[in-house]
PDB file of C-alpha atoms in Angstrom:
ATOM      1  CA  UNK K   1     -22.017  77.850 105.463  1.00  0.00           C
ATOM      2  CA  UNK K   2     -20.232  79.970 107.706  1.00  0.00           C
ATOM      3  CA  UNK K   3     -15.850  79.306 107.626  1.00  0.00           C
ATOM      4  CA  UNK K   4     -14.030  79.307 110.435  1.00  0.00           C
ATOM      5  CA  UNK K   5     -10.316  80.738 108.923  1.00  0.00           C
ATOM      6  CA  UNK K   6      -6.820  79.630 109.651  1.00  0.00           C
ATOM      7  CA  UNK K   7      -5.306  82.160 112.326  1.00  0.00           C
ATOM      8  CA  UNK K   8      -2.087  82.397 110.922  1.00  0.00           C
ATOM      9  CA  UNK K   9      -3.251  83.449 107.002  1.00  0.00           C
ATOM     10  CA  UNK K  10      -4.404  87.248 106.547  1.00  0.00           C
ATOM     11  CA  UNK K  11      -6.443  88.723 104.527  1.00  0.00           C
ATOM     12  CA  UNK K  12      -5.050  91.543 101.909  1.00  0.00           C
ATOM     13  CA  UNK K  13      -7.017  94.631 102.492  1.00  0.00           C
ATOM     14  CA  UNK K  14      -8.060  96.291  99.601  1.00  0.00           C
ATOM     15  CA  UNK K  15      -8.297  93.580  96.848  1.00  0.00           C
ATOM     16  CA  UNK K  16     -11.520  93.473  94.334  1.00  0.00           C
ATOM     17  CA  UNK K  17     -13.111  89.950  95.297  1.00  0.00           C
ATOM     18  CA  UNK K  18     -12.904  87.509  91.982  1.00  0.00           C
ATOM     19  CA  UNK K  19     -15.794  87.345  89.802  1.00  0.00           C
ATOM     20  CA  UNK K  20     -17.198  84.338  90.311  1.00  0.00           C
ATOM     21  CA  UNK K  21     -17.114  81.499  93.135  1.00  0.00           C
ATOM     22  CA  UNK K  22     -15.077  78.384  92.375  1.00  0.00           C
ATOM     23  CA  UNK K  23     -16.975  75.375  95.052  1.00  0.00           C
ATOM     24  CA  UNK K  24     -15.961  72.122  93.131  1.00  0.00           C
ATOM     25  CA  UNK K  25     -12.667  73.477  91.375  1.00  0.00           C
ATOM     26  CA  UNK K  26      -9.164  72.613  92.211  1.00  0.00           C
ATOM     27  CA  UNK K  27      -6.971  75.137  93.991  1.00  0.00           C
ATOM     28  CA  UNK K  28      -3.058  74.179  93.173  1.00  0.00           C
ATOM     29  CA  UNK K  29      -0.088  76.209  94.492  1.00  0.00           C
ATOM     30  CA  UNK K  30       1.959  77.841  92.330  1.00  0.00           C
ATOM     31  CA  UNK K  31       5.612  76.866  93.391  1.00  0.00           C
ATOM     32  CA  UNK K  32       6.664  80.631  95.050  1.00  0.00           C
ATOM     33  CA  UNK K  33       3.861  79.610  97.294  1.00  0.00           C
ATOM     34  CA  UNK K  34       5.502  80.481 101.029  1.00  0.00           C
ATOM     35  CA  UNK K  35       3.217  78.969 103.567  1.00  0.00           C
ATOM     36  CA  UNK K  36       5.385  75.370 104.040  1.00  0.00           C
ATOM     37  CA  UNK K  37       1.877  74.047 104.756  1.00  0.00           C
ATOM     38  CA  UNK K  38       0.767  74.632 101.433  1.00  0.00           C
ATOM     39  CA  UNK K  39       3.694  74.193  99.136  1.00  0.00           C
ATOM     40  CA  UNK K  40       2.636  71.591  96.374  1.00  0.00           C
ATOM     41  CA  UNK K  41      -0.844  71.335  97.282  1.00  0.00           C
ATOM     42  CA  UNK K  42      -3.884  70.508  95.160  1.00  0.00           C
ATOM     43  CA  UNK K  43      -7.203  71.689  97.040  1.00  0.00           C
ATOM     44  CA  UNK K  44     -10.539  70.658  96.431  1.00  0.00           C
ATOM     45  CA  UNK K  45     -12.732  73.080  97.335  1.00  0.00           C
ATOM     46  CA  UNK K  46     -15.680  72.501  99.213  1.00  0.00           C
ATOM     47  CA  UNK K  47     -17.344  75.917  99.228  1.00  0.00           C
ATOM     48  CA  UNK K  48     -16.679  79.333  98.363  1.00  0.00           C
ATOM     49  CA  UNK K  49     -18.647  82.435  98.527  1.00  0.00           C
ATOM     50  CA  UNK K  50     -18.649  86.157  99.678  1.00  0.00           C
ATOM     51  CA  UNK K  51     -18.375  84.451 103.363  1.00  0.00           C
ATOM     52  CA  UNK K  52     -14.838  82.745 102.962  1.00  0.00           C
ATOM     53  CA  UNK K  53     -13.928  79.636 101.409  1.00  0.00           C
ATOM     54  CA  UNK K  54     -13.123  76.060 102.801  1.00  0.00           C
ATOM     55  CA  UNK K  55     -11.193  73.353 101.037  1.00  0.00           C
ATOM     56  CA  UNK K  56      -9.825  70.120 101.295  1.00  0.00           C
ATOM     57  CA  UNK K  57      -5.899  68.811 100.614  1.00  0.00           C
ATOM     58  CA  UNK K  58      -5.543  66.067  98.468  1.00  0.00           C
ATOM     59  CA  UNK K  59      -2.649  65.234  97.910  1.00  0.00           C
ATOM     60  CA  UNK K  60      -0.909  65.138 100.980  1.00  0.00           C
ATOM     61  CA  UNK K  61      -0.661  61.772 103.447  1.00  0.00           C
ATOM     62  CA  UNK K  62      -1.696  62.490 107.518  1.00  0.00           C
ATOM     63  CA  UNK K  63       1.675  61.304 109.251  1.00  0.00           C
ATOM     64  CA  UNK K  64       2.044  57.431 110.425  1.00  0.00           C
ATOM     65  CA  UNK K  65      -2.015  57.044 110.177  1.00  0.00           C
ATOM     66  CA  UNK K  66      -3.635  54.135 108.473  1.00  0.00           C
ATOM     67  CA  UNK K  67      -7.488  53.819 107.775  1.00  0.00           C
ATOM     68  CA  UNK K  68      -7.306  50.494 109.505  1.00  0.00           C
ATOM     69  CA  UNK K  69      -5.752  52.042 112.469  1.00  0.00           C
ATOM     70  CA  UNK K  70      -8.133  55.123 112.200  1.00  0.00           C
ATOM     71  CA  UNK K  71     -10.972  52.759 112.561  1.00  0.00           C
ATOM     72  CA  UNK K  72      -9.636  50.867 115.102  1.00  0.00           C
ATOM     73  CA  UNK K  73      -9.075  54.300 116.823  1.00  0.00           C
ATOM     74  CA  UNK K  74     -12.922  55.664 116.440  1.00  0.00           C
ATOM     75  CA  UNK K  75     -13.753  51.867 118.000  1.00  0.00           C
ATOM     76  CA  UNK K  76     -15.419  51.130 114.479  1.00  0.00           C
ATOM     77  CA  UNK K  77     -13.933  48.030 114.388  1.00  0.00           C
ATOM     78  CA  UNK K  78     -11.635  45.925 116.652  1.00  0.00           C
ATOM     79  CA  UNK K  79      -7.778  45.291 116.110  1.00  0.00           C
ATOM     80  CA  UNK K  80      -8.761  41.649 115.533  1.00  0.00           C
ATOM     81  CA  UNK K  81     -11.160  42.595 112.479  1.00  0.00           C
ATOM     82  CA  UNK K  82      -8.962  45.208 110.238  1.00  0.00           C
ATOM     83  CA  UNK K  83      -7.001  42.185 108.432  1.00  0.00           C
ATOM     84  CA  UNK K  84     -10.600  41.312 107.391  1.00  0.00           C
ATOM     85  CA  UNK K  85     -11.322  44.810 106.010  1.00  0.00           C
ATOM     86  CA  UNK K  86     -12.393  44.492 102.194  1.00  0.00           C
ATOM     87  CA  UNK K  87      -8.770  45.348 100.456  1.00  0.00           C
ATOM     88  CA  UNK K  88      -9.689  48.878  99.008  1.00  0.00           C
ATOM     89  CA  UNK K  89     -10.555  50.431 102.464  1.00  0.00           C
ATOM     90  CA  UNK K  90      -7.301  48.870 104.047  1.00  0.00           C
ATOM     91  CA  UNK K  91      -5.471  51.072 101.279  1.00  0.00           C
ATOM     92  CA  UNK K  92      -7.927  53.955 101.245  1.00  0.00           C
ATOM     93  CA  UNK K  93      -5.798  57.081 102.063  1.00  0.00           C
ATOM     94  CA  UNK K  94      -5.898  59.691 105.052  1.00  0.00           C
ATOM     95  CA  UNK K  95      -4.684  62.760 104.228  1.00  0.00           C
ATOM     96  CA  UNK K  96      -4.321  65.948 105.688  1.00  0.00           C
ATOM     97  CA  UNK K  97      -7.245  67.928 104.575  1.00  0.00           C
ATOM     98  CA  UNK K  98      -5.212  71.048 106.280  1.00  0.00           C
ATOM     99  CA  UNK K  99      -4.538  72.900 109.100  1.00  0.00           C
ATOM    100  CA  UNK K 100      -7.697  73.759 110.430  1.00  0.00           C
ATOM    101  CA  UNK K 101      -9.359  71.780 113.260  1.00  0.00           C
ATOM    102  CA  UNK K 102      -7.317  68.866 112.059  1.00  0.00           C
ATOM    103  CA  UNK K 103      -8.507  66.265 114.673  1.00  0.00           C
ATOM    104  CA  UNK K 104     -11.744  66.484 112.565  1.00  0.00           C
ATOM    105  CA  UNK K 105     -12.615  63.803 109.455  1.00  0.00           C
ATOM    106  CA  UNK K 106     -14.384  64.825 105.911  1.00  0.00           C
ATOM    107  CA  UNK K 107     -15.010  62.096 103.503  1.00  0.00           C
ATOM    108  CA  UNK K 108     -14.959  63.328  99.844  1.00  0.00           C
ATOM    109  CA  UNK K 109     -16.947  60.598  98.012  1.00  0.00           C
ATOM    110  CA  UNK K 110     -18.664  59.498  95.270  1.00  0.00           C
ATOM    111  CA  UNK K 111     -22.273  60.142  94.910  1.00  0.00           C
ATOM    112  CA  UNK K 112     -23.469  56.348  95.263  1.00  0.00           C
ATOM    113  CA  UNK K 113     -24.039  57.345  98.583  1.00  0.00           C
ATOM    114  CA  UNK K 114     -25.836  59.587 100.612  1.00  0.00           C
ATOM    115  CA  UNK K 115     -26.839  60.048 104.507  1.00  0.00           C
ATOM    116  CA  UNK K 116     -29.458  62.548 105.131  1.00  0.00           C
ATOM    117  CA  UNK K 117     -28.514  66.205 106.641  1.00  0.00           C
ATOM    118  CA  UNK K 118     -25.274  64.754 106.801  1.00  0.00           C
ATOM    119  CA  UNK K 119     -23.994  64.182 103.003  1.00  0.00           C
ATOM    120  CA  UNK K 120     -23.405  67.385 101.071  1.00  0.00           C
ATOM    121  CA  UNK K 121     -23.480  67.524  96.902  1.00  0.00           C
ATOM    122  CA  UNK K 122     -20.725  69.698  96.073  1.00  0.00           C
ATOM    123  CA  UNK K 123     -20.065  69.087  91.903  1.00  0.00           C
ATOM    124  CA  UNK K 124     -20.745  66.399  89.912  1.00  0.00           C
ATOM    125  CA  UNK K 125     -19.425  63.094  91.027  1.00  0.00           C
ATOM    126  CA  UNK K 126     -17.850  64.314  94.706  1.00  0.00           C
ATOM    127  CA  UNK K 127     -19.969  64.601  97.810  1.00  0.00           C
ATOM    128  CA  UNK K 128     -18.677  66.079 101.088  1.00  0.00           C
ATOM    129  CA  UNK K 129     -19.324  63.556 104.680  1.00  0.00           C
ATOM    130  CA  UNK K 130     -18.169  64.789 107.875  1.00  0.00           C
ATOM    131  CA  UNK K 131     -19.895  62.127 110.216  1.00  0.00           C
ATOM    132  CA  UNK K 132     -18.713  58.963 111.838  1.00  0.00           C
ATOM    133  CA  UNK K 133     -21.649  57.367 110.009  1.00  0.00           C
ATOM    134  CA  UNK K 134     -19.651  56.860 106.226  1.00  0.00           C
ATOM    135  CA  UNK K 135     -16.693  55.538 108.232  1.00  0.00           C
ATOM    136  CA  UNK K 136     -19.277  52.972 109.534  1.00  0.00           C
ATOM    137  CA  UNK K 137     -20.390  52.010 106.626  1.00  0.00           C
ATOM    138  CA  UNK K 138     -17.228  51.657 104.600  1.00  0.00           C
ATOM    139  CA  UNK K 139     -15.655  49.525 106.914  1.00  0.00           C
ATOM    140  CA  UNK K 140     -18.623  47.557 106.440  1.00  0.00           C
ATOM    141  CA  UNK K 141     -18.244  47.082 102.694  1.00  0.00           C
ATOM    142  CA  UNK K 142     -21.258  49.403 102.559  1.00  0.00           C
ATOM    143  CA  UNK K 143     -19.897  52.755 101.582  1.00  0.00           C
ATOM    144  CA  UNK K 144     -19.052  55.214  98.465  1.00  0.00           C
ATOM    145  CA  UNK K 145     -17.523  53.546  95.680  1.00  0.00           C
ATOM    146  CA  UNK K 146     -14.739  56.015  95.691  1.00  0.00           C
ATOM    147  CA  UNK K 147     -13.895  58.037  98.681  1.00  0.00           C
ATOM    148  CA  UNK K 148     -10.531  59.521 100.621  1.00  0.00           C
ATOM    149  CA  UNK K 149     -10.633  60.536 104.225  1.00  0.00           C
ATOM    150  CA  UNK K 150      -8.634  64.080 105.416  1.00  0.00           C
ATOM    151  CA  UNK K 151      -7.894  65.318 108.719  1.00  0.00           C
ATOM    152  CA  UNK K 152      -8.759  69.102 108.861  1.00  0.00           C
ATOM    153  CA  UNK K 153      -9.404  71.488 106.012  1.00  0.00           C
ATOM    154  CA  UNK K 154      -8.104  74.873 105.081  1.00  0.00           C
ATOM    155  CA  UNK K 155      -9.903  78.219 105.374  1.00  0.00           C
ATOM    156  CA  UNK K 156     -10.290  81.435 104.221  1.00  0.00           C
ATOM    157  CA  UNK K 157     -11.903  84.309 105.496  1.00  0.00           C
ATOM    158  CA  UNK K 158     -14.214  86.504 102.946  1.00  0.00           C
ATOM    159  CA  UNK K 159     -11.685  88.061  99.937  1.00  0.00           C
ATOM    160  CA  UNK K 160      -8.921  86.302 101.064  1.00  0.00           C
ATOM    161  CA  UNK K 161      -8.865  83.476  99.065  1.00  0.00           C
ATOM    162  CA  UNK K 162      -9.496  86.339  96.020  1.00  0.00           C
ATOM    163  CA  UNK K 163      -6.801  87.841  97.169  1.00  0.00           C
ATOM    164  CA  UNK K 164      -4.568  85.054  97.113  1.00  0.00           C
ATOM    165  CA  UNK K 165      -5.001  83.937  93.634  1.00  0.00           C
ATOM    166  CA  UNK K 166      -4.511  87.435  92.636  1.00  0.00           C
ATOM    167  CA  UNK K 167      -1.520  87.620  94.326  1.00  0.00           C
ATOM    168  CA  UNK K 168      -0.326  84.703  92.184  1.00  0.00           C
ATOM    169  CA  UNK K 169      -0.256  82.320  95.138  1.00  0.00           C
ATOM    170  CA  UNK K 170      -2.729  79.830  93.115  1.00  0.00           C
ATOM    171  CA  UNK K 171      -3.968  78.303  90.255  1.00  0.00           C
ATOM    172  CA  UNK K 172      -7.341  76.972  89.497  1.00  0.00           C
ATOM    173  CA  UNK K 173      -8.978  73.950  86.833  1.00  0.00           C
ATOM    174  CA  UNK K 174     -12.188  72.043  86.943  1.00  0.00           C
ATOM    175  CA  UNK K 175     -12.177  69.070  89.497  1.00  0.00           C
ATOM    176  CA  UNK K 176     -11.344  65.882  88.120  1.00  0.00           C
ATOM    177  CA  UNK K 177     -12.921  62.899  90.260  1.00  0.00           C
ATOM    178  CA  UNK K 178     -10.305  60.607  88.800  1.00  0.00           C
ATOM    179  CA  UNK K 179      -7.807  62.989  90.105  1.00  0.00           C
ATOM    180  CA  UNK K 180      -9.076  62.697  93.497  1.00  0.00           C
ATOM    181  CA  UNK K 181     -10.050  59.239  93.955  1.00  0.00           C
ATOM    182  CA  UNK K 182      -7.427  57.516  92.151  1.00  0.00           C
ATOM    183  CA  UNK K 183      -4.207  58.916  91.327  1.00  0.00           C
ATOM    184  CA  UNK K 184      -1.237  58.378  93.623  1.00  0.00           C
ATOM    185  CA  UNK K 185      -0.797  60.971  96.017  1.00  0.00           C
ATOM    186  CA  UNK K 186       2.855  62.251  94.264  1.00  0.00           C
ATOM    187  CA  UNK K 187       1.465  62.603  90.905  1.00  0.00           C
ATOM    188  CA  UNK K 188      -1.932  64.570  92.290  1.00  0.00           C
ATOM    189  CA  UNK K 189       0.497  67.940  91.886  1.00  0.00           C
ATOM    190  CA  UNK K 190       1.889  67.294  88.641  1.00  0.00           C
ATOM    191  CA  UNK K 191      -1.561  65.822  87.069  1.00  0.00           C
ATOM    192  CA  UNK K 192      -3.353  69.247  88.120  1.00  0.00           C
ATOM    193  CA  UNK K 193      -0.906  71.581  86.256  1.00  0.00           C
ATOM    194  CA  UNK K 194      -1.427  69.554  82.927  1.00  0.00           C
ATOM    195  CA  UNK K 195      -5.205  69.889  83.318  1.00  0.00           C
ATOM    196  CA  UNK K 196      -4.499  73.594  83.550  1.00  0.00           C
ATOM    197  CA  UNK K 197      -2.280  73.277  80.295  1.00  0.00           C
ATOM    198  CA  UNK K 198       1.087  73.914  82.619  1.00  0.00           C
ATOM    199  CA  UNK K 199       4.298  71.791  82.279  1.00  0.00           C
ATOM    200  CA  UNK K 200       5.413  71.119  85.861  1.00  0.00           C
ATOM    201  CA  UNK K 201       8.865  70.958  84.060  1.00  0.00           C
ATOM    202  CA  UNK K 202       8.187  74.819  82.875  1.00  0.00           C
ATOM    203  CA  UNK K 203       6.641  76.350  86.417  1.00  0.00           C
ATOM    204  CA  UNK K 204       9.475  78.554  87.426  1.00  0.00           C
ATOM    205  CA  UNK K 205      10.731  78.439  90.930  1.00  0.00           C
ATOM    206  CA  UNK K 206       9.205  81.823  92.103  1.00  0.00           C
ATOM    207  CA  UNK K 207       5.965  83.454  91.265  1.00  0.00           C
ATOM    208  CA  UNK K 208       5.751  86.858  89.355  1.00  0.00           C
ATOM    209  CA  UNK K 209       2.838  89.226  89.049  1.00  0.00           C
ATOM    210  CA  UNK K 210       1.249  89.199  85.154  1.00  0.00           C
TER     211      UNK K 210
END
């Protein structure tokens, strides 16, 4: 899969690439992080390789946007019919997945469902869905079990992701499905530094080199 990079992130010339790829682990920001559109974020990521990287925020809300209204938007379903949406998709989240092509939706999902050449396996438990199809189908009643919609992703262009968390700018844990799919958007942050063993309480303010 080929990543198409944020324009305003660079790359650090000169930095030995990490040792191993981490599609399907958690990125979280350590708290000197100081890109404003990253500050506090947990990142699933998607896919990383010697290419670049590509990741999804989730723990941040997509300003004034619903999922009802979303749907009503794509002409999914009509104004009339999103009071009759089953109760978990009214309250299913959109978040901003990140900065890159951010008119763009990706469903992360459970693996109950699946769409051919459309629904990517990335780790146990989440699938990636980037067509209109999923919406369909969970405003039908039809759709993953769990799921969370984001607007845009983030990218990275090959090392600089490596370069990043060398840098100190990140952290990185196992995915937790749970974390994704059903803890409240504030406590996403806090939950992710515990599953690295990390007391948010602890974290000092600014980031030092070990």
């Amino acid at each position: 899969m080929r990543m198409r990079s944020d324009p305003h992130e660079t790359t650090v010339p000169g930095e030995r690439p990490a040792a191993s790829y981490l599609d399907g682990q958690l990125l979280v920001a350590m708290p000197g992080m100081t890109d404003e559109r990253f500050a506090r974020s947990v990142i699933y990521l998607c896919a990383h390789s010697a290419e670049g990287a590509m990741g999804i925020i989730v723990n941040k809300p997509a300003a004034d946007l619903n999922m009802p209204d979303l749907l009503v938007q794509l002409d999914i379903i009509r104004q009339d019919d999103a009071i009759r949406l089953p109760i978990r998709v009214g309250h299913m989240p959109v978040l901003m997945g990140g900065p890159v092509e951010s008119s763009r939706g990706f469903v992360l999902h459970s693996p109950d469902f699946h769409i051919d050449q459309s629904t990517l396996l990335i780790d146990d438990g989440i699938c990636l869905t980037a067509t209109v199809e999923i919406l369909r189908a969970i405003a039908a009643g039809t759709g993953p079990r769990d799921a969370v919609l984001a607007l845009g992703y983030a990218g990275w262009q090959a090392g600089q992701l490596e370069s990043e968390i060398q840098a100190n700018g990140w952290l990185h844990c196992p995915a937790d499905p749970d974390l994704i799919f059903n803890t409240a958007l504030d406590a996403k942050y806090d939950r992710a530094l515990r599953a690295i063993g990390i007391e948010p309480a602890m974290l000092s303010t600014s980031a030092g080199h070990a």
